[in-house]
Coordinates of C-alpha atoms in Angstrom, one line a residue:
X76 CA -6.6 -38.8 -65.0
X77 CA -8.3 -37.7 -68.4
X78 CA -6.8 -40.3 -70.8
X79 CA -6.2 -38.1 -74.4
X80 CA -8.4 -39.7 -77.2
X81 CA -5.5 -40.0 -79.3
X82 CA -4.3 -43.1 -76.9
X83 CA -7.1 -45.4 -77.5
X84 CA -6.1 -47.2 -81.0
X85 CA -2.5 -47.4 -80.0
X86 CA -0.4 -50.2 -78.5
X87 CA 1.3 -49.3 -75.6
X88 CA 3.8 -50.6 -73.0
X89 CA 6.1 -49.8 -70.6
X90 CA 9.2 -51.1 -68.6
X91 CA 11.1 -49.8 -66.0
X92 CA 15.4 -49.0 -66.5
X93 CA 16.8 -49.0 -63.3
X94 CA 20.0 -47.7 -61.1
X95 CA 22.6 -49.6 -59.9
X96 CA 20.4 -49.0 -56.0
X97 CA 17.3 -50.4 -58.5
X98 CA 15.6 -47.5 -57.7
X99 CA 13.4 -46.2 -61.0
X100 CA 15.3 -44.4 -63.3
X101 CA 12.9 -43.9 -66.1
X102 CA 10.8 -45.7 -68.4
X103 CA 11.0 -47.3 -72.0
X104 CA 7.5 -46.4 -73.4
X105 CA 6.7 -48.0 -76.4
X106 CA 3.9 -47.3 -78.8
X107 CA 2.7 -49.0 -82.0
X108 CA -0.2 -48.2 -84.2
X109 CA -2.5 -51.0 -84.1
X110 CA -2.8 -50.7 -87.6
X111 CA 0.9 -50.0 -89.0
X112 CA 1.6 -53.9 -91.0
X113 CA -1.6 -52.4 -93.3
X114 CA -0.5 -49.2 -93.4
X115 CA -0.3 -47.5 -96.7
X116 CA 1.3 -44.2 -96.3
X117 CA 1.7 -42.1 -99.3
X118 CA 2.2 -38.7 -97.5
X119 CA 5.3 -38.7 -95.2
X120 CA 4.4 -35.7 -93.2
X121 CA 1.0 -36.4 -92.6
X122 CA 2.2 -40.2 -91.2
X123 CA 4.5 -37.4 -89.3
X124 CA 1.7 -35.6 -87.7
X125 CA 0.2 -38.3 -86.5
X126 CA 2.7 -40.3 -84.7
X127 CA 3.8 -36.5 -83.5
X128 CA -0.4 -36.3 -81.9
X129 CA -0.5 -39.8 -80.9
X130 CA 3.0 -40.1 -79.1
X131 CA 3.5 -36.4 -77.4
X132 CA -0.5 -35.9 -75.9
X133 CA 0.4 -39.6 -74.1
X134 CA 3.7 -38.5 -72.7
X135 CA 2.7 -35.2 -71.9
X136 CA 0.1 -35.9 -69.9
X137 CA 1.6 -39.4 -68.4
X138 CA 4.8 -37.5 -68.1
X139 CA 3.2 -34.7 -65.6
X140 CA 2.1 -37.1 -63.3
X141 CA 5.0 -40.0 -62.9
X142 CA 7.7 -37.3 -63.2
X143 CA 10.3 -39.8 -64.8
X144 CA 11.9 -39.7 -67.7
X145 CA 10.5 -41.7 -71.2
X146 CA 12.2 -43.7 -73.1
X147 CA 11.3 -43.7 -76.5
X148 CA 12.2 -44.9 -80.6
X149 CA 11.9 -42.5 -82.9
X150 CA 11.3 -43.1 -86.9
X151 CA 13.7 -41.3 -89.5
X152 CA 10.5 -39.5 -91.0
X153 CA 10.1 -38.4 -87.9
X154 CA 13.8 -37.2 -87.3
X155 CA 13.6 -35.5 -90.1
X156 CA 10.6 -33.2 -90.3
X157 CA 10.6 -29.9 -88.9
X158 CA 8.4 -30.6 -86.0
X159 CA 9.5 -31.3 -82.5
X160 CA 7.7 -32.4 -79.3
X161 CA 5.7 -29.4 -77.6
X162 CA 7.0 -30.8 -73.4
X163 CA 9.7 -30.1 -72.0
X164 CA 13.3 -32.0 -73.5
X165 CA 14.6 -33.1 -70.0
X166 CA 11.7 -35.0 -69.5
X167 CA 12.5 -37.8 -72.8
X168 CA 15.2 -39.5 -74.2
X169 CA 15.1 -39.9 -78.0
X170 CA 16.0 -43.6 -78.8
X171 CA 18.1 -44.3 -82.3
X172 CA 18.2 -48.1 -83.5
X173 CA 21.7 -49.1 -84.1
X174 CA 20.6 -50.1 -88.0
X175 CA 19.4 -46.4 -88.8
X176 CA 20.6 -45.1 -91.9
X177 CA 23.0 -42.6 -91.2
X178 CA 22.6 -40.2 -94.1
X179 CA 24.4 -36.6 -94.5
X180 CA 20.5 -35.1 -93.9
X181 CA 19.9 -37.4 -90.1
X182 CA 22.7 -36.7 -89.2
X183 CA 21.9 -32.6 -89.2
X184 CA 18.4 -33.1 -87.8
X185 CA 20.4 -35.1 -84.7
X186 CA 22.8 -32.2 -84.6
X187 CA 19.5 -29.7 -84.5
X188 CA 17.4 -32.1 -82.0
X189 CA 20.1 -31.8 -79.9
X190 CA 20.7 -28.2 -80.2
X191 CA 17.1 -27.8 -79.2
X192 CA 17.9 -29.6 -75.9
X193 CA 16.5 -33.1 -76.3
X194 CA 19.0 -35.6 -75.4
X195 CA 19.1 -39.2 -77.5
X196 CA 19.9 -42.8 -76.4
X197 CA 22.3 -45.1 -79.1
X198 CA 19.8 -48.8 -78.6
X199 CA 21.2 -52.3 -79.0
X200 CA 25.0 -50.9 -79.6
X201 CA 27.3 -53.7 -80.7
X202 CA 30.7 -51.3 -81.3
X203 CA 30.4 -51.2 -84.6
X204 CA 32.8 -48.8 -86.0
X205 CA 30.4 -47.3 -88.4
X206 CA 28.0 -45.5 -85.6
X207 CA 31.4 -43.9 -83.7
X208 CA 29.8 -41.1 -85.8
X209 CA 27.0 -41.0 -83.4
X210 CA 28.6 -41.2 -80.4
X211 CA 29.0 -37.5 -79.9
X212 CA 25.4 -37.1 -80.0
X213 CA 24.2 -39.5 -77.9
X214 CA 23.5 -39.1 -73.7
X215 CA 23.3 -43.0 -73.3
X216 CA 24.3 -46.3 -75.6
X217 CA 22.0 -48.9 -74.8
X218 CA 24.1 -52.6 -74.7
X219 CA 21.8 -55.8 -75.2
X220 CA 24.0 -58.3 -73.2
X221 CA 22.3 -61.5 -74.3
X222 CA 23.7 -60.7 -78.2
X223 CA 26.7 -58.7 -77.4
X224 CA 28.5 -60.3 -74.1
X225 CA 29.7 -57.0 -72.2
X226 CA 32.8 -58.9 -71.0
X227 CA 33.7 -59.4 -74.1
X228 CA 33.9 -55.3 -75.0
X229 CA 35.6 -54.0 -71.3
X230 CA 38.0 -51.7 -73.5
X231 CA 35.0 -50.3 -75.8
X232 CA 33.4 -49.5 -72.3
X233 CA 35.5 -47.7 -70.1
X234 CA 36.4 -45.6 -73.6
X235 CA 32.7 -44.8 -73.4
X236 CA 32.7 -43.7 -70.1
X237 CA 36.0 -42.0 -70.3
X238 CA 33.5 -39.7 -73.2
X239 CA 30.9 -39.1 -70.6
X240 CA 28.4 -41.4 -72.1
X241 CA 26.0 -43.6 -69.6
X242 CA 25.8 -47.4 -70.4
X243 CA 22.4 -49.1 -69.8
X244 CA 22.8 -53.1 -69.9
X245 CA 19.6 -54.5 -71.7
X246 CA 18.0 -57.7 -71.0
X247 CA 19.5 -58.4 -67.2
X248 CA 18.2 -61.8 -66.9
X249 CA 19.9 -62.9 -63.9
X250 CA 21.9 -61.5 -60.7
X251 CA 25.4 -62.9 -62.2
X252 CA 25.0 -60.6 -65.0
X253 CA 23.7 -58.0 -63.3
X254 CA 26.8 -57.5 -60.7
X255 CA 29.0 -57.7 -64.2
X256 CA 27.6 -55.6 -65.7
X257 CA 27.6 -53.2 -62.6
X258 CA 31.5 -54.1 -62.1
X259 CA 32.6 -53.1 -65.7
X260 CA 30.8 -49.9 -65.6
X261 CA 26.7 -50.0 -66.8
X262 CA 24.8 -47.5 -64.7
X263 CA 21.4 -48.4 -65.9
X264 CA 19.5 -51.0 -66.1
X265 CA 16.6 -53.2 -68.3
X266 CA 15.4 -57.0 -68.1
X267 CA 13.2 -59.2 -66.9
X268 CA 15.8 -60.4 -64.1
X269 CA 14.2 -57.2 -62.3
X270 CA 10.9 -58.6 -62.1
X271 CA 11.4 -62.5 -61.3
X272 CA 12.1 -64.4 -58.5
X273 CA 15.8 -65.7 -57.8
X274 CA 14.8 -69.7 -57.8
X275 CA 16.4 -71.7 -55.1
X276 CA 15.2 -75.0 -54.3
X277 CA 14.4 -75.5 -50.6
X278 CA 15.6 -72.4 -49.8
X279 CA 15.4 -71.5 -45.9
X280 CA 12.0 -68.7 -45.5
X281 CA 13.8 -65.8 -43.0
X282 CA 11.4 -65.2 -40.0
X283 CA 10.2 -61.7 -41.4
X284 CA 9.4 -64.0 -44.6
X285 CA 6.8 -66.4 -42.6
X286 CA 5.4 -64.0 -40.6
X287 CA 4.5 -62.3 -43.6
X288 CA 3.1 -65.2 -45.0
X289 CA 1.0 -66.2 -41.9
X290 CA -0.3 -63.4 -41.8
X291 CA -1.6 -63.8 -45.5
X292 CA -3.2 -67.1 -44.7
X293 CA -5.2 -65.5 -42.2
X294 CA -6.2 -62.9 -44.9
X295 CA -7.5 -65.2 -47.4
X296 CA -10.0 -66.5 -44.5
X297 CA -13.5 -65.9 -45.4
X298 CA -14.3 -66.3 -41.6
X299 CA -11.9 -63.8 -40.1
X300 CA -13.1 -61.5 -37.6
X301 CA -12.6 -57.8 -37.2
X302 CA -11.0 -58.6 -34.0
X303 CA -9.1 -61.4 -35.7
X304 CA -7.3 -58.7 -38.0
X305 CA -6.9 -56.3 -35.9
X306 CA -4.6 -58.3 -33.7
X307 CA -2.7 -59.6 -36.6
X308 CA -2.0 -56.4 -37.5
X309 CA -1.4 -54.4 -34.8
X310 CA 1.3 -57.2 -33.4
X311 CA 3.6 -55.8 -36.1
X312 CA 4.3 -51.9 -35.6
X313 CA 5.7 -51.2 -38.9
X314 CA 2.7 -52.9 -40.3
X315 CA 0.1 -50.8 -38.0
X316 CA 1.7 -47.3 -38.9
X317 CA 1.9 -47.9 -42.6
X318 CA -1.4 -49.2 -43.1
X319 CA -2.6 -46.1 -41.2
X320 CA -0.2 -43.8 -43.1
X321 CA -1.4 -45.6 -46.2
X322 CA -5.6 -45.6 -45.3
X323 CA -5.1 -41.3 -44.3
X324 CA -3.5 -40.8 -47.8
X325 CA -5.8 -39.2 -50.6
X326 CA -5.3 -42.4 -52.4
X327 CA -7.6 -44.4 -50.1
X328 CA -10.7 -42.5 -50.5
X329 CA -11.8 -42.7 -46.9
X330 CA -14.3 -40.0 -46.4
X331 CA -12.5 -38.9 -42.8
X332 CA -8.9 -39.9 -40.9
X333 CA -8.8 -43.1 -39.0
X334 CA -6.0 -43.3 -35.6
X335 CA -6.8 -47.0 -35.4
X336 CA -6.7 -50.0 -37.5
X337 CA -10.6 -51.2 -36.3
X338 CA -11.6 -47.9 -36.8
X339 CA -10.4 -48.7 -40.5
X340 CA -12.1 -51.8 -40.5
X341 CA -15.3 -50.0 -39.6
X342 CA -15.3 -47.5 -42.7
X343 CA -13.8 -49.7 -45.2
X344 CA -14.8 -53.0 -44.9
X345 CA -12.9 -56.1 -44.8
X346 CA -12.4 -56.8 -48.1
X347 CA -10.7 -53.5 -48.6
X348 CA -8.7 -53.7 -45.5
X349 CA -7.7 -57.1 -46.3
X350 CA -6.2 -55.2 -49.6
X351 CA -4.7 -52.9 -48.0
X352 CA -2.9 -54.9 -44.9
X353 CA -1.5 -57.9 -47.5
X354 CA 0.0 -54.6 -49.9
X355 CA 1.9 -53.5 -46.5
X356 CA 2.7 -56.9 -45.3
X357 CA 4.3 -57.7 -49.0
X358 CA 6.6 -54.3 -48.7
X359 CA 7.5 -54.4 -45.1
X360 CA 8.6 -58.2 -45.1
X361 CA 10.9 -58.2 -48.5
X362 CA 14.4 -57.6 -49.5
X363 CA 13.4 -56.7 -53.3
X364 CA 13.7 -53.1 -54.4
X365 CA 10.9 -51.1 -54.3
X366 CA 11.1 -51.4 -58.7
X367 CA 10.1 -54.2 -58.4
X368 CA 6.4 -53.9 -55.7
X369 CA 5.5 -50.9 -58.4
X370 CA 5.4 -53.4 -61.3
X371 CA 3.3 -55.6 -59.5
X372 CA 1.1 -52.6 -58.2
X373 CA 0.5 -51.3 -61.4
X374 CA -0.1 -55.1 -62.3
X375 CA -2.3 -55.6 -59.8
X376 CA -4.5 -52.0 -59.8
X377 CA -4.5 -52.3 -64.0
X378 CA -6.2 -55.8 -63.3
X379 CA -9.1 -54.1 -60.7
X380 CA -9.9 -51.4 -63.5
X381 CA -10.3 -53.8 -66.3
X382 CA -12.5 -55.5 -64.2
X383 CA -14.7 -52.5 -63.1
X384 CA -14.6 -50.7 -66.8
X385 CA -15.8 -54.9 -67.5
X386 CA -18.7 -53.6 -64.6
X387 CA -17.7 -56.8 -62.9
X388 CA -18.3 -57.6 -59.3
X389 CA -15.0 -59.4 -58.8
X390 CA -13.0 -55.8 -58.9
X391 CA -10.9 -56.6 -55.4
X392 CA -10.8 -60.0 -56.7
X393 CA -8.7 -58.9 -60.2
X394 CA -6.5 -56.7 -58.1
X395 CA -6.0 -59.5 -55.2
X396 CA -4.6 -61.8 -58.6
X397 CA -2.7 -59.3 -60.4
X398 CA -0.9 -58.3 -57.2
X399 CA -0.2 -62.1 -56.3
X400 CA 0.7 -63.2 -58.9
X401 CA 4.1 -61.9 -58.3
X402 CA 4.0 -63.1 -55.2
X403 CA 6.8 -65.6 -55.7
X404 CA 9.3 -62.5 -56.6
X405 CA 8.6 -60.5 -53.8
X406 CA 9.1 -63.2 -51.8
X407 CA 11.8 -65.2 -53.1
X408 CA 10.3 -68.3 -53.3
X409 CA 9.1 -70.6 -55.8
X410 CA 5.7 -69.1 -57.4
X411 CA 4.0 -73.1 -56.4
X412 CA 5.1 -73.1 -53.3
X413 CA 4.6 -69.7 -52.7
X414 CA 1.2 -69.5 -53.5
X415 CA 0.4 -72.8 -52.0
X416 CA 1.7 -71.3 -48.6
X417 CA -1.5 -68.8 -48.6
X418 CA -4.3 -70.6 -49.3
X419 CA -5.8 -68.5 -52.0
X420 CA -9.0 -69.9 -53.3
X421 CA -9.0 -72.6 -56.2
X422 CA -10.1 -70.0 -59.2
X423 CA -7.8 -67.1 -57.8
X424 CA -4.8 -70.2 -58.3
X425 CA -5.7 -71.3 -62.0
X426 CA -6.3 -67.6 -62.3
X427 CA -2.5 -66.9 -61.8
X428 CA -1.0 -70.0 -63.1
X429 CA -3.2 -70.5 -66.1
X430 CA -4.5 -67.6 -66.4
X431 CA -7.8 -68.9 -67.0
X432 CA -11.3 -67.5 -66.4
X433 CA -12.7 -63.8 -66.4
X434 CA -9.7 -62.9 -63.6
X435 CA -7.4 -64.8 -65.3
X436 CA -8.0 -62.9 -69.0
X437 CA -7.9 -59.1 -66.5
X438 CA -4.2 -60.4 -65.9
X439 CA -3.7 -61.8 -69.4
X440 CA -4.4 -58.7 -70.7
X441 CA -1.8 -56.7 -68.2
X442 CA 0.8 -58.6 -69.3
X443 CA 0.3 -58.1 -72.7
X444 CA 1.7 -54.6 -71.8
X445 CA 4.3 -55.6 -69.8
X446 CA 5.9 -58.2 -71.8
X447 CA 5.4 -55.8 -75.3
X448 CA 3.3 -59.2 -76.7
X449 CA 2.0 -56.6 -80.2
X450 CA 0.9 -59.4 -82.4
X451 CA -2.2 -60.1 -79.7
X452 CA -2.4 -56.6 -78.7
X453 CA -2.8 -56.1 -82.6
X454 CA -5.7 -58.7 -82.2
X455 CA -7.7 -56.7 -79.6
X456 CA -10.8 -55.6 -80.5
X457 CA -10.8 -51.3 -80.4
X458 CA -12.4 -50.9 -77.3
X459 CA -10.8 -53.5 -75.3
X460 CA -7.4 -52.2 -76.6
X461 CA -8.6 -48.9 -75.9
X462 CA -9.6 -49.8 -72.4
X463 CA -6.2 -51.9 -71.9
X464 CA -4.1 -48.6 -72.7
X465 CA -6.3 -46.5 -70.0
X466 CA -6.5 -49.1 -67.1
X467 CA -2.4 -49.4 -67.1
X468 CA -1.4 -45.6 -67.9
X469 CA -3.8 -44.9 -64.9
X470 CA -2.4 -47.9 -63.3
X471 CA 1.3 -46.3 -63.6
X472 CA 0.2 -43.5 -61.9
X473 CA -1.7 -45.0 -58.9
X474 CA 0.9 -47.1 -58.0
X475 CA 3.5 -44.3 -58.1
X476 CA 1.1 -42.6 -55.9
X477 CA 0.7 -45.8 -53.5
X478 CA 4.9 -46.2 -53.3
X479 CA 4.7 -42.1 -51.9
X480 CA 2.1 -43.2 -49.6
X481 CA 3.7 -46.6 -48.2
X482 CA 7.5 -44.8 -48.3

């Protein structure tokens, strides 16, 4: 996609808030000027105007493509100018810290938002009696339930629901609190629990588990054959006709359709096919939702276009680490002995763990956006922020694009 100008000096990142099936809901987007702790602003509308520029070309044009709904914190000055957000209303919710100042005057630009269809989302709620006052405004009350304990607040929740208003549980960090939350009412959810493994020592690998992984060991074989992967692959059906679904898509790039998996081999190489055939393994040999393989897609593909805006000739390299290094999730293991189960090769491993070396700084830099780290993203030089915020926006969208092809 064209990324808009305005983008390049600002921080950005993204997580995904879920359904109760974990299928994507939506999106927090966050932005920060890389500049704002220096800031001096004197002139309240112009600071106004340019969050307005900066935040609304981004969505818009992200927005078009991913077709989910954004997530995103609004500033009083802000709420409180006459300007409002040229897309469409559905398409955000407006997010109101719990410590906003809840004066006579924001109080009448929420009623006048609202009245112009946007919808707003109450963040890190704690039942305080003072923001009841907002409650009528709001679509969705957003519940961090590492500081506020939901079990401790049942009543407060169902009298929230019995309103109409959707609860979205913040910081899920494990499955226990995840089904509580889900039992006492939350709808949506946010947390890292989404994207990590569930650790269990010695756990038993399911068959469609080590299959999966064989098959990856074979892929990281310098010395494989085309013959070789062929047969690996076509043994699994589900395997053979997603790949092929996958390599006909637009997405692929392949200058004509392929009806066989050599054929593929022929036109794209093994390298590429190797890509393509340990992205289908990973999906067709997993329990996790599908929330969870688009993280690591758009980890993975954000990686391979740092490396080629870098010019670098490790591109399927970068993508091979971003992807795998979430390998451990998808499968349910242990990332050691996870990795350790497919052989990768010794810089690819330090890579990953340590995040060391040209590939290892392609995935540093990824999860810079993904964990919201500002205070090095604030560090970044211009261009290499300004490269960051392109390779994962265009990252989002590929791997939304890659899910329609696999699904």
């Amino acid at each position: 996609m064209e990324f808009p100008s305005a983008l390049d000096d600002l921080m950005m990142a993204q997580q995904p808030i879920l359904k109760k099936s974990k299928e994507i809901f939506g999106y927090e987007l966050l932005f920060r000027d890389k500049n704002t702790e220096n800031a001096n602003v004197t002139d309240g509308e112009t600071a106004t105007s340019q969050v307005l520029v900066n935040l609304c070309i981004g969505i818009t044009e992200i927005g078009a493509q991913l077709n989910k709904p954004f997530f995103i914190n609004m500033t009083t000055d802000l709420m409180l100018s006459d300007a409002f957000f040229p897309i469409n209303p559905g398409s955000v919710y407006i997010e109101i810290l719990e410590d906003q100042t809840l004066t006579p005057d924001f109080l009448d630009a929420l009623k006048k938002w609202q009245a112009a269809g946007y919808q707003f989302a109450l963040d890190d709620y704690q039942f305080s009696a003072d923001y009841q006052v907002l409650l009528p405004w709001v679509s969705i009350v957003k519940v961090d339930v590492l500081s506020t304990p939901p079990n401790q607040y049942a009543k407060e929740i169902a009298d929230l629901k019995s309103k109409g208003i959707t609860l979205l549980a913040e910081k899920i960090e494990d499955a226990e609190m995840f089904e509580q939350c889900t039992q006492l009412g939350f709808e949506l959810f946010q947390g890292y629990f989404l994207q990590r493994p569930e650790i269990i020592k010695g756990k038993k690998i399911s068959s469609a588990t080590q299959s999966a992984i064989t098959l990856l060991k074979a892929l990281q074989n310098k010395d494989i054959s085309i013959e070789n992967i062929t047969e690996l692959v076509t043994k699994n059906p589900k395997l053979s006709y997603q790949l092929l679904r996958i390599l006909n898509s637009p997405i692929c790039g392949m200058p004509r359709k392929v009806t066989s998996i050599k054929e593929a081999v022929v036109y794209l190489g093994l390298n590429q096919l190797k890509k393509w055939a340990l992205l289908i393994t990973m999906t067709s040999s997993t329990s996790q939702p599908p929330s969870l393989l688009k993280v690591l897609l758009t980890r993975g593909r954000c990686c391979q276009l740092l490396a080629e805006r870098n010019r670098s000739r490790n591109t399927d390299s970068a993508f091979m680490v971003g992807l795998m290094s979430g390998i451990d999730a998808m499968l349910n293991l242990e990332k050691k002995s996870a990795l350790s189960q497919i052989a990768l090769e010794r810089n690819m491993l330090d890579s990953i763990i340590h995040q060391t070396g040209e590939l290892g700084d392609y995935l540093s830099q990824t999860l810079l956006c993904e964990n919201q780290d500002w205070e090095k993203m604030q560090a970044m030089k211009p261009e290499q922020l300004a490269n960051l915020n392109r390779s994962f926006l265009d990252a989002m969208i590929w791997a939304k694009d890659v899910m329609g092809s696999i699904n």
